[in-house]
mmCIF file with all atom_site columns, C-alpha atoms in Angstrom:
data_model
loop_
_atom_site.group_PDB
_atom_site.id
_atom_site.type_symbol
_atom_site.label_atom_id
_atom_site.label_alt_id
_atom_site.label_comp_id
_atom_site.label_asym_id
_atom_site.label_entity_id
_atom_site.label_seq_id
_atom_site.pdbx_PDB_ins_code
_atom_site.Cartn_x
_atom_site.Cartn_y
_atom_site.Cartn_z
_atom_site.occupancy
_atom_site.B_iso_or_equiv
_atom_site.pdbx_formal_charge
_atom_site.auth_seq_id
_atom_site.auth_comp_id
_atom_site.auth_asym_id
_atom_site.auth_atom_id
_atom_site.pdbx_PDB_model_num
ATOM 1   C CA . UNK A 1 1   ? -47.372 -82.638 -17.552 1.00 74.00 ? 1   UNK A CA 1
ATOM 2   C CA . UNK A 1 2   ? -45.297 -80.074 -18.404 1.00 84.00 ? 2   UNK A CA 1
ATOM 3   C CA . UNK A 1 3   ? -47.639 -77.218 -17.127 1.00 90.00 ? 3   UNK A CA 1
ATOM 4   C CA . UNK A 1 4   ? -47.936 -78.682 -13.987 1.00 93.00 ? 4   UNK A CA 1
ATOM 5   C CA . UNK A 1 5   ? -44.507 -78.532 -13.425 1.00 93.00 ? 5   UNK A CA 1
ATOM 6   C CA . UNK A 1 6   ? -44.333 -75.415 -14.371 1.00 93.00 ? 6   UNK A CA 1
ATOM 7   C CA . UNK A 1 7   ? -46.630 -74.140 -12.102 1.00 93.00 ? 7   UNK A CA 1
ATOM 8   C CA . UNK A 1 8   ? -45.000 -75.557 -9.408  1.00 93.00 ? 8   UNK A CA 1
ATOM 9   C CA . UNK A 1 9   ? -41.676 -74.083 -10.309 1.00 93.00 ? 9   UNK A CA 1
ATOM 10  C CA . UNK A 1 10  ? -42.764 -71.002 -10.628 1.00 93.00 ? 10  UNK A CA 1
ATOM 11  C CA . UNK A 1 11  ? -45.394 -71.317 -7.880  1.00 94.00 ? 11  UNK A CA 1
ATOM 12  C CA . UNK A 1 12  ? -43.930 -68.698 -5.481  1.00 92.00 ? 12  UNK A CA 1
ATOM 13  C CA . UNK A 1 13  ? -43.278 -65.264 -8.038  1.00 94.00 ? 13  UNK A CA 1
ATOM 14  C CA . UNK A 1 14  ? -46.702 -65.557 -9.897  1.00 94.00 ? 14  UNK A CA 1
ATOM 15  C CA . UNK A 1 15  ? -49.407 -63.349 -9.687  1.00 94.00 ? 15  UNK A CA 1
ATOM 16  C CA . UNK A 1 16  ? -51.799 -65.334 -6.946  1.00 94.00 ? 16  UNK A CA 1
ATOM 17  C CA . UNK A 1 17  ? -55.133 -64.334 -9.267  1.00 94.00 ? 17  UNK A CA 1
ATOM 18  C CA . UNK A 1 18  ? -53.661 -67.597 -11.398 1.00 96.00 ? 18  UNK A CA 1
ATOM 19  C CA . UNK A 1 19  ? -53.751 -69.396 -8.140  1.00 97.00 ? 19  UNK A CA 1
ATOM 20  C CA . UNK A 1 20  ? -56.926 -71.390 -9.111  1.00 97.00 ? 20  UNK A CA 1
ATOM 21  C CA . UNK A 1 21  ? -55.553 -72.097 -12.373 1.00 97.00 ? 21  UNK A CA 1
ATOM 22  C CA . UNK A 1 22  ? -52.217 -74.296 -11.453 1.00 97.00 ? 22  UNK A CA 1
ATOM 23  C CA . UNK A 1 23  ? -54.656 -76.043 -8.327  1.00 97.00 ? 23  UNK A CA 1
ATOM 24  C CA . UNK A 1 24  ? -56.520 -76.950 -11.614 1.00 97.00 ? 24  UNK A CA 1
ATOM 25  C CA . UNK A 1 25  ? -54.152 -78.606 -13.238 1.00 96.00 ? 25  UNK A CA 1
ATOM 26  C CA . UNK A 1 26  ? -52.633 -80.212 -10.129 1.00 96.00 ? 26  UNK A CA 1
ATOM 27  C CA . UNK A 1 27  ? -55.994 -81.539 -9.769  1.00 96.00 ? 27  UNK A CA 1
ATOM 28  C CA . UNK A 1 28  ? -56.583 -82.425 -13.426 1.00 94.00 ? 28  UNK A CA 1
ATOM 29  C CA . UNK A 1 29  ? -53.354 -84.732 -13.261 1.00 93.00 ? 29  UNK A CA 1
ATOM 30  C CA . UNK A 1 30  ? -54.281 -86.513 -10.564 1.00 94.00 ? 30  UNK A CA 1
ATOM 31  C CA . UNK A 1 31  ? -57.719 -87.624 -12.068 1.00 92.00 ? 31  UNK A CA 1
ATOM 32  C CA . UNK A 1 32  ? -55.613 -88.641 -15.104 1.00 90.00 ? 32  UNK A CA 1
ATOM 33  C CA . UNK A 1 33  ? -53.325 -90.912 -12.825 1.00 92.00 ? 33  UNK A CA 1
ATOM 34  C CA . UNK A 1 34  ? -56.905 -92.292 -11.105 1.00 90.00 ? 34  UNK A CA 1
ATOM 35  C CA . UNK A 1 35  ? -58.156 -92.601 -14.547 1.00 87.00 ? 35  UNK A CA 1
ATOM 36  C CA . UNK A 1 36  ? -55.178 -94.422 -15.861 1.00 85.00 ? 36  UNK A CA 1
ATOM 37  C CA . UNK A 1 37  ? -54.949 -96.583 -12.700 1.00 86.00 ? 37  UNK A CA 1
ATOM 38  C CA . UNK A 1 38  ? -58.746 -97.904 -12.878 1.00 81.00 ? 38  UNK A CA 1
ATOM 39  C CA . UNK A 1 39  ? -59.313 -97.525 -16.600 1.00 78.00 ? 39  UNK A CA 1
ATOM 40  C CA . UNK A 1 40  ? -62.825 -97.923 -17.496 1.00 75.00 ? 40  UNK A CA 1
ATOM 41  C CA . UNK A 1 41  ? -64.212 -98.555 -13.810 1.00 82.00 ? 41  UNK A CA 1
ATOM 42  C CA . UNK A 1 42  ? -66.810 -97.140 -11.624 1.00 88.00 ? 42  UNK A CA 1
ATOM 43  C CA . UNK A 1 43  ? -64.020 -95.468 -9.540  1.00 88.00 ? 43  UNK A CA 1
ATOM 44  C CA . UNK A 1 44  ? -62.845 -93.605 -12.923 1.00 89.00 ? 44  UNK A CA 1
ATOM 45  C CA . UNK A 1 45  ? -66.850 -92.707 -13.636 1.00 90.00 ? 45  UNK A CA 1
ATOM 46  C CA . UNK A 1 46  ? -67.144 -91.321 -9.786  1.00 92.00 ? 46  UNK A CA 1
ATOM 47  C CA . UNK A 1 47  ? -63.835 -89.336 -9.905  1.00 92.00 ? 47  UNK A CA 1
ATOM 48  C CA . UNK A 1 48  ? -64.838 -87.913 -13.247 1.00 93.00 ? 48  UNK A CA 1
ATOM 49  C CA . UNK A 1 49  ? -68.379 -86.900 -11.385 1.00 94.00 ? 49  UNK A CA 1
ATOM 50  C CA . UNK A 1 50  ? -66.596 -85.019 -8.578  1.00 95.00 ? 50  UNK A CA 1
ATOM 51  C CA . UNK A 1 51  ? -64.005 -83.597 -10.736 1.00 96.00 ? 51  UNK A CA 1
ATOM 52  C CA . UNK A 1 52  ? -66.635 -82.322 -13.442 1.00 95.00 ? 52  UNK A CA 1
ATOM 53  C CA . UNK A 1 53  ? -67.594 -79.466 -10.525 1.00 96.00 ? 53  UNK A CA 1
ATOM 54  C CA . UNK A 1 54  ? -64.238 -78.710 -8.829  1.00 97.00 ? 54  UNK A CA 1
ATOM 55  C CA . UNK A 1 55  ? -62.955 -78.065 -12.692 1.00 97.00 ? 55  UNK A CA 1
ATOM 56  C CA . UNK A 1 56  ? -65.976 -75.727 -13.204 1.00 97.00 ? 56  UNK A CA 1
ATOM 57  C CA . UNK A 1 57  ? -65.425 -74.204 -9.565  1.00 97.00 ? 57  UNK A CA 1
ATOM 58  C CA . UNK A 1 58  ? -61.503 -73.370 -10.202 1.00 97.00 ? 58  UNK A CA 1
ATOM 59  C CA . UNK A 1 59  ? -62.089 -71.957 -13.430 1.00 97.00 ? 59  UNK A CA 1
ATOM 60  C CA . UNK A 1 60  ? -64.751 -69.643 -12.042 1.00 97.00 ? 60  UNK A CA 1
ATOM 61  C CA . UNK A 1 61  ? -62.905 -68.311 -9.438  1.00 97.00 ? 61  UNK A CA 1
ATOM 62  C CA . UNK A 1 62  ? -59.944 -67.935 -11.718 1.00 97.00 ? 62  UNK A CA 1
ATOM 63  C CA . UNK A 1 63  ? -62.431 -65.695 -13.758 1.00 97.00 ? 63  UNK A CA 1
ATOM 64  C CA . UNK A 1 64  ? -63.432 -64.006 -10.910 1.00 96.00 ? 64  UNK A CA 1
ATOM 65  C CA . UNK A 1 65  ? -60.285 -63.022 -9.983  1.00 96.00 ? 65  UNK A CA 1
ATOM 66  C CA . UNK A 1 66  ? -59.926 -61.571 -13.145 1.00 94.00 ? 66  UNK A CA 1
ATOM 67  C CA . UNK A 1 67  ? -62.750 -59.157 -12.617 1.00 91.00 ? 67  UNK A CA 1
ATOM 68  C CA . UNK A 1 68  ? -65.157 -60.712 -14.857 1.00 91.00 ? 68  UNK A CA 1
ATOM 69  C CA . UNK A 1 69  ? -67.784 -60.930 -12.609 1.00 89.00 ? 69  UNK A CA 1
ATOM 70  C CA . UNK A 1 70  ? -66.896 -56.946 -11.924 1.00 87.00 ? 70  UNK A CA 1
ATOM 71  C CA . UNK A 1 71  ? -64.956 -58.294 -8.580  1.00 89.00 ? 71  UNK A CA 1
ATOM 72  C CA . UNK A 1 72  ? -68.638 -58.723 -7.064  1.00 92.00 ? 72  UNK A CA 1
ATOM 73  C CA . UNK A 1 73  ? -68.178 -62.254 -4.035  1.00 93.00 ? 73  UNK A CA 1
ATOM 74  C CA . UNK A 1 74  ? -71.292 -62.349 -4.178  1.00 94.00 ? 74  UNK A CA 1
ATOM 75  C CA . UNK A 1 75  ? -71.869 -62.489 -7.376  1.00 94.00 ? 75  UNK A CA 1
ATOM 76  C CA . UNK A 1 76  ? -69.614 -65.007 -7.937  1.00 95.00 ? 76  UNK A CA 1
ATOM 77  C CA . UNK A 1 77  ? -70.812 -67.031 -4.800  1.00 96.00 ? 77  UNK A CA 1
ATOM 78  C CA . UNK A 1 78  ? -74.196 -67.318 -6.369  1.00 96.00 ? 78  UNK A CA 1
ATOM 79  C CA . UNK A 1 79  ? -73.058 -68.949 -9.844  1.00 96.00 ? 79  UNK A CA 1
ATOM 80  C CA . UNK A 1 80  ? -71.091 -71.420 -7.952  1.00 96.00 ? 80  UNK A CA 1
ATOM 81  C CA . UNK A 1 81  ? -74.006 -72.424 -5.330  1.00 97.00 ? 81  UNK A CA 1
ATOM 82  C CA . UNK A 1 82  ? -76.495 -72.503 -8.470  1.00 97.00 ? 82  UNK A CA 1
ATOM 83  C CA . UNK A 1 83  ? -73.858 -75.181 -10.384 1.00 97.00 ? 83  UNK A CA 1
ATOM 84  C CA . UNK A 1 84  ? -73.667 -75.971 -7.342  1.00 96.00 ? 84  UNK A CA 1
ATOM 85  C CA . UNK A 1 85  ? -77.230 -77.001 -6.901  1.00 97.00 ? 85  UNK A CA 1
ATOM 86  C CA . UNK A 1 86  ? -77.551 -78.303 -10.394 1.00 96.00 ? 86  UNK A CA 1
ATOM 87  C CA . UNK A 1 87  ? -74.743 -80.843 -9.957  1.00 96.00 ? 87  UNK A CA 1
ATOM 88  C CA . UNK A 1 88  ? -76.028 -82.447 -6.772  1.00 95.00 ? 88  UNK A CA 1
ATOM 89  C CA . UNK A 1 89  ? -79.618 -82.485 -8.453  1.00 95.00 ? 89  UNK A CA 1
ATOM 90  C CA . UNK A 1 90  ? -78.281 -83.907 -11.936 1.00 93.00 ? 90  UNK A CA 1
ATOM 91  C CA . UNK A 1 91  ? -75.802 -86.134 -10.696 1.00 92.00 ? 91  UNK A CA 1
ATOM 92  C CA . UNK A 1 92  ? -78.226 -87.563 -7.625  1.00 92.00 ? 92  UNK A CA 1
ATOM 93  C CA . UNK A 1 93  ? -81.254 -87.245 -8.476  1.00 90.00 ? 93  UNK A CA 1
ATOM 94  C CA . UNK A 1 94  ? -81.335 -87.233 -12.350 1.00 88.00 ? 94  UNK A CA 1
ATOM 95  C CA . UNK A 1 95  ? -78.836 -89.661 -12.435 1.00 87.00 ? 95  UNK A CA 1
ATOM 96  C CA . UNK A 1 96  ? -76.812 -92.205 -10.762 1.00 87.00 ? 96  UNK A CA 1
ATOM 97  C CA . UNK A 1 97  ? -73.604 -91.199 -9.184  1.00 89.00 ? 97  UNK A CA 1
ATOM 98  C CA . UNK A 1 98  ? -71.805 -94.366 -10.525 1.00 86.00 ? 98  UNK A CA 1
ATOM 99  C CA . UNK A 1 99  ? -72.401 -93.641 -13.959 1.00 89.00 ? 99  UNK A CA 1
ATOM 100 C CA . UNK A 1 100 ? -71.210 -90.629 -15.893 1.00 87.00 ? 100 UNK A CA 1
ATOM 101 C CA . UNK A 1 101 ? -72.987 -87.089 -15.733 1.00 89.00 ? 101 UNK A CA 1
ATOM 102 C CA . UNK A 1 102 ? -72.983 -86.672 -19.499 1.00 89.00 ? 102 UNK A CA 1
ATOM 103 C CA . UNK A 1 103 ? -76.216 -83.441 -18.510 1.00 91.00 ? 103 UNK A CA 1
ATOM 104 C CA . UNK A 1 104 ? -73.915 -81.539 -16.226 1.00 94.00 ? 104 UNK A CA 1
ATOM 105 C CA . UNK A 1 105 ? -70.517 -81.912 -18.208 1.00 93.00 ? 105 UNK A CA 1
ATOM 106 C CA . UNK A 1 106 ? -72.319 -80.309 -21.317 1.00 93.00 ? 106 UNK A CA 1
ATOM 107 C CA . UNK A 1 107 ? -73.800 -77.712 -19.034 1.00 94.00 ? 107 UNK A CA 1
ATOM 108 C CA . UNK A 1 108 ? -70.317 -76.835 -16.855 1.00 96.00 ? 108 UNK A CA 1
ATOM 109 C CA . UNK A 1 109 ? -68.413 -76.986 -20.731 1.00 95.00 ? 109 UNK A CA 1
ATOM 110 C CA . UNK A 1 110 ? -70.926 -74.316 -22.044 1.00 96.00 ? 110 UNK A CA 1
ATOM 111 C CA . UNK A 1 111 ? -70.550 -72.189 -19.429 1.00 97.00 ? 111 UNK A CA 1
ATOM 112 C CA . UNK A 1 112 ? -67.052 -72.350 -19.153 1.00 97.00 ? 112 UNK A CA 1
ATOM 113 C CA . UNK A 1 113 ? -66.769 -71.434 -23.036 1.00 97.00 ? 113 UNK A CA 1
ATOM 114 C CA . UNK A 1 114 ? -68.888 -68.798 -22.727 1.00 96.00 ? 114 UNK A CA 1
ATOM 115 C CA . UNK A 1 115 ? -66.922 -67.149 -20.242 1.00 96.00 ? 115 UNK A CA 1
ATOM 116 C CA . UNK A 1 116 ? -63.941 -67.814 -21.872 1.00 96.00 ? 116 UNK A CA 1
ATOM 117 C CA . UNK A 1 117 ? -65.340 -66.116 -25.056 1.00 95.00 ? 117 UNK A CA 1
ATOM 118 C CA . UNK A 1 118 ? -66.503 -63.057 -23.254 1.00 94.00 ? 118 UNK A CA 1
ATOM 119 C CA . UNK A 1 119 ? -62.883 -62.971 -21.305 1.00 93.00 ? 119 UNK A CA 1
ATOM 120 C CA . UNK A 1 120 ? -61.007 -63.314 -24.892 1.00 91.00 ? 120 UNK A CA 1
ATOM 121 C CA . UNK A 1 121 ? -63.289 -60.264 -26.136 1.00 90.00 ? 121 UNK A CA 1
ATOM 122 C CA . UNK A 1 122 ? -62.041 -57.808 -23.525 1.00 87.00 ? 122 UNK A CA 1
ATOM 123 C CA . UNK A 1 123 ? -58.919 -58.759 -24.090 1.00 86.00 ? 123 UNK A CA 1
ATOM 124 C CA . UNK A 1 124 ? -58.839 -58.470 -27.387 1.00 82.00 ? 124 UNK A CA 1
ATOM 125 C CA . UNK A 1 125 ? -60.616 -54.504 -26.947 1.00 79.00 ? 125 UNK A CA 1
ATOM 126 C CA . UNK A 1 126 ? -59.172 -53.212 -23.976 1.00 75.00 ? 126 UNK A CA 1
ATOM 127 C CA . UNK A 1 127 ? -55.823 -55.104 -23.425 1.00 72.00 ? 127 UNK A CA 1
ATOM 128 C CA . UNK A 1 128 ? -53.061 -52.775 -25.690 1.00 70.00 ? 128 UNK A CA 1
ATOM 129 C CA . UNK A 1 129 ? -50.247 -55.200 -25.098 1.00 70.00 ? 129 UNK A CA 1
ATOM 130 C CA . UNK A 1 130 ? -49.350 -57.884 -27.551 1.00 81.00 ? 130 UNK A CA 1
ATOM 131 C CA . UNK A 1 131 ? -52.037 -61.079 -26.697 1.00 86.00 ? 131 UNK A CA 1
ATOM 132 C CA . UNK A 1 132 ? -49.292 -63.568 -27.920 1.00 88.00 ? 132 UNK A CA 1
ATOM 133 C CA . UNK A 1 133 ? -47.389 -62.883 -24.468 1.00 91.00 ? 133 UNK A CA 1
ATOM 134 C CA . UNK A 1 134 ? -50.874 -62.449 -22.506 1.00 93.00 ? 134 UNK A CA 1
ATOM 135 C CA . UNK A 1 135 ? -51.426 -65.456 -19.843 1.00 94.00 ? 135 UNK A CA 1
ATOM 136 C CA . UNK A 1 136 ? -55.064 -65.481 -20.187 1.00 94.00 ? 136 UNK A CA 1
ATOM 137 C CA . UNK A 1 137 ? -55.510 -65.400 -23.786 1.00 94.00 ? 137 UNK A CA 1
ATOM 138 C CA . UNK A 1 138 ? -53.901 -68.528 -23.995 1.00 95.00 ? 138 UNK A CA 1
ATOM 139 C CA . UNK A 1 139 ? -56.156 -70.324 -21.182 1.00 97.00 ? 139 UNK A CA 1
ATOM 140 C CA . UNK A 1 140 ? -58.688 -68.876 -22.987 1.00 96.00 ? 140 UNK A CA 1
ATOM 141 C CA . UNK A 1 141 ? -57.873 -70.076 -26.274 1.00 96.00 ? 141 UNK A CA 1
ATOM 142 C CA . UNK A 1 142 ? -57.528 -73.722 -24.458 1.00 95.00 ? 142 UNK A CA 1
ATOM 143 C CA . UNK A 1 143 ? -61.174 -74.091 -22.655 1.00 96.00 ? 143 UNK A CA 1
ATOM 144 C CA . UNK A 1 144 ? -62.506 -73.240 -25.916 1.00 95.00 ? 144 UNK A CA 1
ATOM 145 C CA . UNK A 1 145 ? -60.970 -75.868 -28.133 1.00 94.00 ? 145 UNK A CA 1
ATOM 146 C CA . UNK A 1 146 ? -61.059 -78.527 -25.048 1.00 93.00 ? 146 UNK A CA 1
ATOM 147 C CA . UNK A 1 147 ? -64.280 -78.118 -24.402 1.00 94.00 ? 147 UNK A CA 1
ATOM 148 C CA . UNK A 1 148 ? -65.701 -77.392 -27.535 1.00 92.00 ? 148 UNK A CA 1
ATOM 149 C CA . UNK A 1 149 ? -64.542 -80.725 -28.838 1.00 87.00 ? 149 UNK A CA 1
ATOM 150 C CA . UNK A 1 150 ? -65.679 -82.531 -24.879 1.00 88.00 ? 150 UNK A CA 1
ATOM 151 C CA . UNK A 1 151 ? -69.220 -81.617 -25.690 1.00 90.00 ? 151 UNK A CA 1
ATOM 152 C CA . UNK A 1 152 ? -69.290 -82.663 -28.807 1.00 85.00 ? 152 UNK A CA 1
ATOM 153 C CA . UNK A 1 153 ? -67.854 -86.128 -27.493 1.00 82.00 ? 153 UNK A CA 1
ATOM 154 C CA . UNK A 1 154 ? -69.893 -85.975 -24.353 1.00 79.00 ? 154 UNK A CA 1
ATOM 155 C CA . UNK A 1 155 ? -73.333 -84.916 -26.486 1.00 80.00 ? 155 UNK A CA 1
ATOM 156 C CA . UNK A 1 156 ? -72.244 -88.366 -28.664 1.00 76.00 ? 156 UNK A CA 1
ATOM 157 C CA . UNK A 1 157 ? -72.714 -90.233 -25.704 1.00 69.00 ? 157 UNK A CA 1
ATOM 158 C CA . UNK A 1 158 ? -75.534 -89.048 -24.360 1.00 66.00 ? 158 UNK A CA 1
ATOM 159 C CA . UNK A 1 159 ? -77.401 -89.184 -27.179 1.00 62.00 ? 159 UNK A CA 1
ATOM 160 C CA . UNK A 1 160 ? -76.516 -92.908 -28.098 1.00 56.00 ? 160 UNK A CA 1
ATOM 161 C CA . UNK A 1 161 ? -79.710 -94.370 -26.521 1.00 51.00 ? 161 UNK A CA 1
ATOM 162 C CA . UNK A 1 162 ? -81.939 -92.228 -29.157 1.00 48.00 ? 162 UNK A CA 1
ATOM 163 C CA . UNK A 1 163 ? -79.127 -92.019 -32.491 1.00 48.00 ? 163 UNK A CA 1
ATOM 164 C CA . UNK A 1 164 ? -78.863 -95.769 -32.767 1.00 50.00 ? 164 UNK A CA 1
ATOM 165 C CA . UNK A 1 165 ? -76.934 -95.337 -35.616 1.00 57.00 ? 165 UNK A CA 1
ATOM 166 C CA . UNK A 1 166 ? -74.091 -93.718 -34.355 1.00 58.00 ? 166 UNK A CA 1
ATOM 167 C CA . UNK A 1 167 ? -70.961 -95.963 -35.330 1.00 63.00 ? 167 UNK A CA 1
ATOM 168 C CA . UNK A 1 168 ? -68.758 -97.384 -32.899 1.00 67.00 ? 168 UNK A CA 1
ATOM 169 C CA . UNK A 1 169 ? -65.357 -96.141 -35.390 1.00 71.00 ? 169 UNK A CA 1
ATOM 170 C CA . UNK A 1 170 ? -67.400 -92.701 -35.832 1.00 68.00 ? 170 UNK A CA 1
ATOM 171 C CA . UNK A 1 171 ? -66.671 -92.515 -31.770 1.00 67.00 ? 171 UNK A CA 1
ATOM 172 C CA . UNK A 1 172 ? -63.671 -93.859 -31.156 1.00 73.00 ? 172 UNK A CA 1
ATOM 173 C CA . UNK A 1 173 ? -62.688 -91.458 -34.115 1.00 72.00 ? 173 UNK A CA 1
ATOM 174 C CA . UNK A 1 174 ? -63.914 -88.767 -32.165 1.00 73.00 ? 174 UNK A CA 1
ATOM 175 C CA . UNK A 1 175 ? -62.903 -89.797 -28.527 1.00 74.00 ? 175 UNK A CA 1
ATOM 176 C CA . UNK A 1 176 ? -59.212 -89.878 -31.191 1.00 79.00 ? 176 UNK A CA 1
ATOM 177 C CA . UNK A 1 177 ? -59.822 -85.965 -31.652 1.00 79.00 ? 177 UNK A CA 1
ATOM 178 C CA . UNK A 1 178 ? -60.358 -85.298 -28.362 1.00 75.00 ? 178 UNK A CA 1
ATOM 179 C CA . UNK A 1 179 ? -57.113 -87.214 -27.349 1.00 78.00 ? 179 UNK A CA 1
ATOM 180 C CA . UNK A 1 180 ? -55.265 -85.206 -30.015 1.00 83.00 ? 180 UNK A CA 1
ATOM 181 C CA . UNK A 1 181 ? -57.233 -82.001 -28.736 1.00 85.00 ? 181 UNK A CA 1
ATOM 182 C CA . UNK A 1 182 ? -56.186 -82.639 -25.099 1.00 87.00 ? 182 UNK A CA 1
ATOM 183 C CA . UNK A 1 183 ? -52.465 -82.719 -25.953 1.00 88.00 ? 183 UNK A CA 1
ATOM 184 C CA . UNK A 1 184 ? -52.505 -79.894 -27.620 1.00 92.00 ? 184 UNK A CA 1
ATOM 185 C CA . UNK A 1 185 ? -54.544 -77.355 -24.878 1.00 94.00 ? 185 UNK A CA 1
ATOM 186 C CA . UNK A 1 186 ? -51.543 -79.199 -22.482 1.00 93.00 ? 186 UNK A CA 1
ATOM 187 C CA . UNK A 1 187 ? -49.770 -77.500 -24.604 1.00 94.00 ? 187 UNK A CA 1
ATOM 188 C CA . UNK A 1 188 ? -51.130 -73.919 -24.734 1.00 95.00 ? 188 UNK A CA 1
ATOM 189 C CA . UNK A 1 189 ? -51.920 -74.319 -20.874 1.00 96.00 ? 189 UNK A CA 1
ATOM 190 C CA . UNK A 1 190 ? -47.388 -74.542 -20.478 1.00 95.00 ? 190 UNK A CA 1
ATOM 191 C CA . UNK A 1 191 ? -47.296 -71.557 -22.967 1.00 95.00 ? 191 UNK A CA 1
ATOM 192 C CA . UNK A 1 192 ? -50.198 -70.209 -20.389 1.00 96.00 ? 192 UNK A CA 1
ATOM 193 C CA . UNK A 1 193 ? -47.762 -70.717 -17.172 1.00 96.00 ? 193 UNK A CA 1
ATOM 194 C CA . UNK A 1 194 ? -44.826 -69.310 -18.977 1.00 95.00 ? 194 UNK A CA 1
ATOM 195 C CA . UNK A 1 195 ? -46.952 -65.634 -19.500 1.00 95.00 ? 195 UNK A CA 1
ATOM 196 C CA . UNK A 1 196 ? -48.234 -66.077 -16.354 1.00 95.00 ? 196 UNK A CA 1
ATOM 197 C CA . UNK A 1 197 ? -47.359 -62.237 -14.661 1.00 93.00 ? 197 UNK A CA 1
ATOM 198 C CA . UNK A 1 198 ? -44.790 -62.222 -11.741 1.00 91.00 ? 198 UNK A CA 1
ATOM 199 C CA . UNK A 1 199 ? -46.587 -60.741 -8.563  1.00 86.00 ? 199 UNK A CA 1
ATOM 200 C CA . UNK A 1 200 ? -46.236 -56.871 -8.200  1.00 75.00 ? 200 UNK A CA 1
ATOM 201 C CA . UNK A 1 201 ? -43.493 -55.843 -5.073  1.00 62.00 ? 201 UNK A CA 1
ATOM 202 C CA . UNK A 1 202 ? -45.051 -53.247 -3.180  1.00 51.00 ? 202 UNK A CA 1
ATOM 203 C CA . UNK A 1 203 ? -42.080 -51.114 -1.910  1.00 43.00 ? 203 UNK A CA 1
ATOM 204 C CA . UNK A 1 204 ? -42.808 -48.358 1.066   1.00 39.00 ? 204 UNK A CA 1
ATOM 205 C CA . UNK A 1 205 ? -43.070 -44.926 0.237   1.00 39.00 ? 205 UNK A CA 1
ATOM 206 C CA . UNK A 1 206 ? -40.407 -44.110 3.125   1.00 34.00 ? 206 UNK A CA 1
#
């Protein structure tokens, strides 16, 4: 909530390369509102399935803006298309649209963690400025924390049919930890939005 408010307030002055991140925060908040309005319903499941690809697309766009794919638009589009095809295949052929697409959630979460770790390493090695005032640093930390716990939760749900000894109390505790991590990550994102650099003023030489 706070990160969305700060992002909307700062929208006109921040570097446009961070726009996909702000859009992701806004869409994520809308998804949370829908989930709260329709708990444990088909609407919630379908919303999560749709958001899973939107979430990946916006973060991939953000990493592309940061030069992770060497600013190669074709490479970026190929990655997005590949995940789009995977989403369609898993969602409608291997799964039902009315069921949570746990497999794709696991795949794209792992991909985002990989992209974040790669970006984090570049920040530490290449950039000379204080990383604690670097918005990319806080965003990558947030992604790594949230999607690591998210993978653990989804993997438990996916394996419930195989690992019958997984207790309900364990799953509830895991979901509780995931909720706490969600709060923490939202705070990290709020810090990130505060440190997003302003637009560079291009002045005429004349």
